[in-house]
Structures are given as C-alpha cells and as structure tokens.
Short mmCIF file of C-alpha atoms in Angstrom, two decimals:
data_model
loop_
_atom_site.label_atom_id
_atom_site.label_comp_id
_atom_site.label_asym_id
_atom_site.label_seq_id
_atom_site.Cartn_x
_atom_site.Cartn_y
_atom_site.Cartn_z
CA MET A 1 -0.06 0.05 -0.04
CA ALA A 2 2.79 2.53 0.94
CA LEU A 3 4.87 1.90 -2.17
CA LYS A 4 1.87 2.36 -4.52
CA ARG A 5 0.87 5.55 -2.71
CA ILE A 6 4.55 6.92 -2.89
CA HIS A 7 4.64 6.19 -6.58
CA LYS A 8 1.34 7.99 -7.18
CA GLU A 9 2.59 11.05 -5.28
CA LEU A 10 5.91 11.02 -7.11
CA THR A 11 4.15 10.98 -10.47
CA GLU A 12 1.95 13.93 -9.31
CA LEU A 13 4.99 15.84 -8.17
CA GLN A 14 6.63 15.32 -11.57
CA ARG A 15 3.51 16.23 -13.44
CA ASP A 16 2.69 19.45 -11.38
CA PRO A 17 5.52 20.36 -9.03
CA PRO A 18 4.90 23.10 -6.40
CA PRO A 19 6.68 26.32 -7.34
CA GLY A 20 10.13 26.52 -5.82
CA CYS A 21 10.09 22.97 -4.48
CA THR A 22 11.59 19.62 -5.58
CA ALA A 23 11.39 16.09 -4.12
CA ALA A 24 12.42 12.77 -5.45
CA PRO A 25 13.62 9.25 -4.27
CA ASN A 26 17.26 8.73 -3.45
CA GLY A 27 18.05 6.29 -6.19
CA THR A 28 15.81 3.23 -6.08
CA ASP A 29 14.94 3.52 -2.46
CA TYR A 30 11.34 5.05 -2.73
CA PHE A 31 11.03 5.41 1.01
CA GLN A 32 14.08 7.90 1.26
CA TRP A 33 13.73 11.07 -0.67
CA SER A 34 15.59 14.34 -0.87
CA GLY A 35 14.07 17.61 -1.60
CA SER A 36 14.66 21.36 -1.75
CA ILE A 37 12.69 24.50 -1.08
CA GLU A 38 13.63 27.87 -2.49
CA GLY A 39 13.48 30.68 0.04
CA PRO A 40 10.31 32.74 -0.84
CA PRO A 41 10.71 36.21 -2.13
CA ASP A 42 10.25 39.19 0.22
CA THR A 43 11.29 37.14 3.18
CA PRO A 44 14.54 36.63 5.16
CA TYR A 45 15.02 33.39 3.22
CA GLU A 46 14.83 34.97 -0.21
CA GLY A 47 17.70 33.66 -2.38
CA GLY A 48 18.33 30.63 -0.21
CA LEU A 49 17.98 27.03 -1.23
CA PHE A 50 17.01 24.70 1.70
CA ASN A 51 17.49 20.90 1.34
CA VAL A 52 15.26 18.37 3.23
CA LYS A 53 15.40 14.69 3.93
CA ILE A 54 12.11 12.80 3.67
CA THR A 55 11.66 9.45 5.10
CA PHE A 56 8.36 7.61 4.46
CA PRO A 57 7.27 5.03 7.13
CA ALA A 58 6.23 1.47 6.04
CA ASN A 59 2.59 2.22 6.83
CA TYR A 60 2.50 5.53 4.84
CA PRO A 61 0.06 7.27 4.39
CA LEU A 62 -1.49 6.13 7.68
CA SER A 63 1.54 7.71 9.45
CA ALA A 64 3.25 10.92 8.44
CA PRO A 65 6.63 11.05 6.64
CA GLN A 66 9.57 12.34 8.76
CA ILE A 67 10.85 15.49 7.16
CA SER A 68 13.99 17.44 8.42
CA PHE A 69 16.13 20.16 6.99
CA THR A 70 19.71 19.18 6.10
CA THR A 71 20.52 22.69 5.40
CA THR A 72 20.92 24.96 8.43
CA ILE A 73 17.90 27.25 8.77
CA PHE A 74 16.88 29.53 11.59
CA HIS A 75 13.05 29.32 12.02
CA PRO A 76 10.90 28.90 15.19
CA ASN A 77 9.39 25.72 13.95
CA VAL A 78 12.80 23.99 13.15
CA SER A 79 15.13 22.72 15.78
CA GLN A 80 18.91 22.91 15.68
CA THR A 81 19.05 19.40 14.23
CA GLY A 82 16.70 20.31 11.38
CA ALA A 83 13.61 18.66 12.77
CA ILE A 84 10.32 20.32 11.82
CA CYS A 85 7.91 20.94 14.66
CA LEU A 86 4.64 21.12 12.89
CA ASP A 87 1.29 19.58 14.09
CA THR A 88 0.50 18.45 10.50
CA LEU A 89 3.45 16.14 10.60
CA LYS A 90 2.63 14.90 14.01
CA ARG A 91 -0.70 14.35 15.60
CA ASN A 92 -2.76 16.13 12.84
CA TRP A 93 -1.53 13.95 10.06
CA SER A 94 -4.26 12.47 7.94
CA ALA A 95 -4.03 9.91 5.26
CA GLY A 96 -5.80 12.46 2.98
CA LEU A 97 -2.65 14.59 2.99
CA SER A 98 0.30 14.05 0.73
CA ILE A 99 3.95 14.88 0.47
#
C-alpha cells in the first residue's frame, strides 16, 4: 500500500511540481527522498535553497513522513538538528494529506 501511494505522489509531483520545491527518491529507495525548497521572495529566506530529507514509514500514508532540513535554517518551527515541529507532521496528520 505504501509503495503504491508513494509512486502515485511522485508521479503527481513530476507532473505538477509546487513552485520552488523539488522532491524525489534517493536512487531506487522510494522510502528515502531528498528535496529542496527555494526561499520565498520578500522574506529573510529569499535567495536561499534549503534541502530536506524525507523518510516515509512502512505504513504511509497512515503515518506521516519524517521530514527534516539538512541545510541549516533559523526558524521557530525548526530545531537545531533540522527537525520540523509542525502539528500536521505529527498528531494532525491524515491519510488524505500528501507529500
């Protein structure tokens, strides 16, 4: 179930990527992805490129993916280790959400 869903989401991301964002598997391991987010204009992050590591659990989409920044970023919702503190990625995750 997880791999089928991950393939579906990857196809959607390739067809219609969100502006300023990339995400794709690391080689043939579809449960480990790398991604990047461009700093939005008119913010302190403008001009930056911020890399993320995405790990899908075996029971995805029933459980949220683990996402963390691998690029140093200073933000109140990001720990010093890059972990993202966001309810949507924790207790408010829903199988209806996607990467």
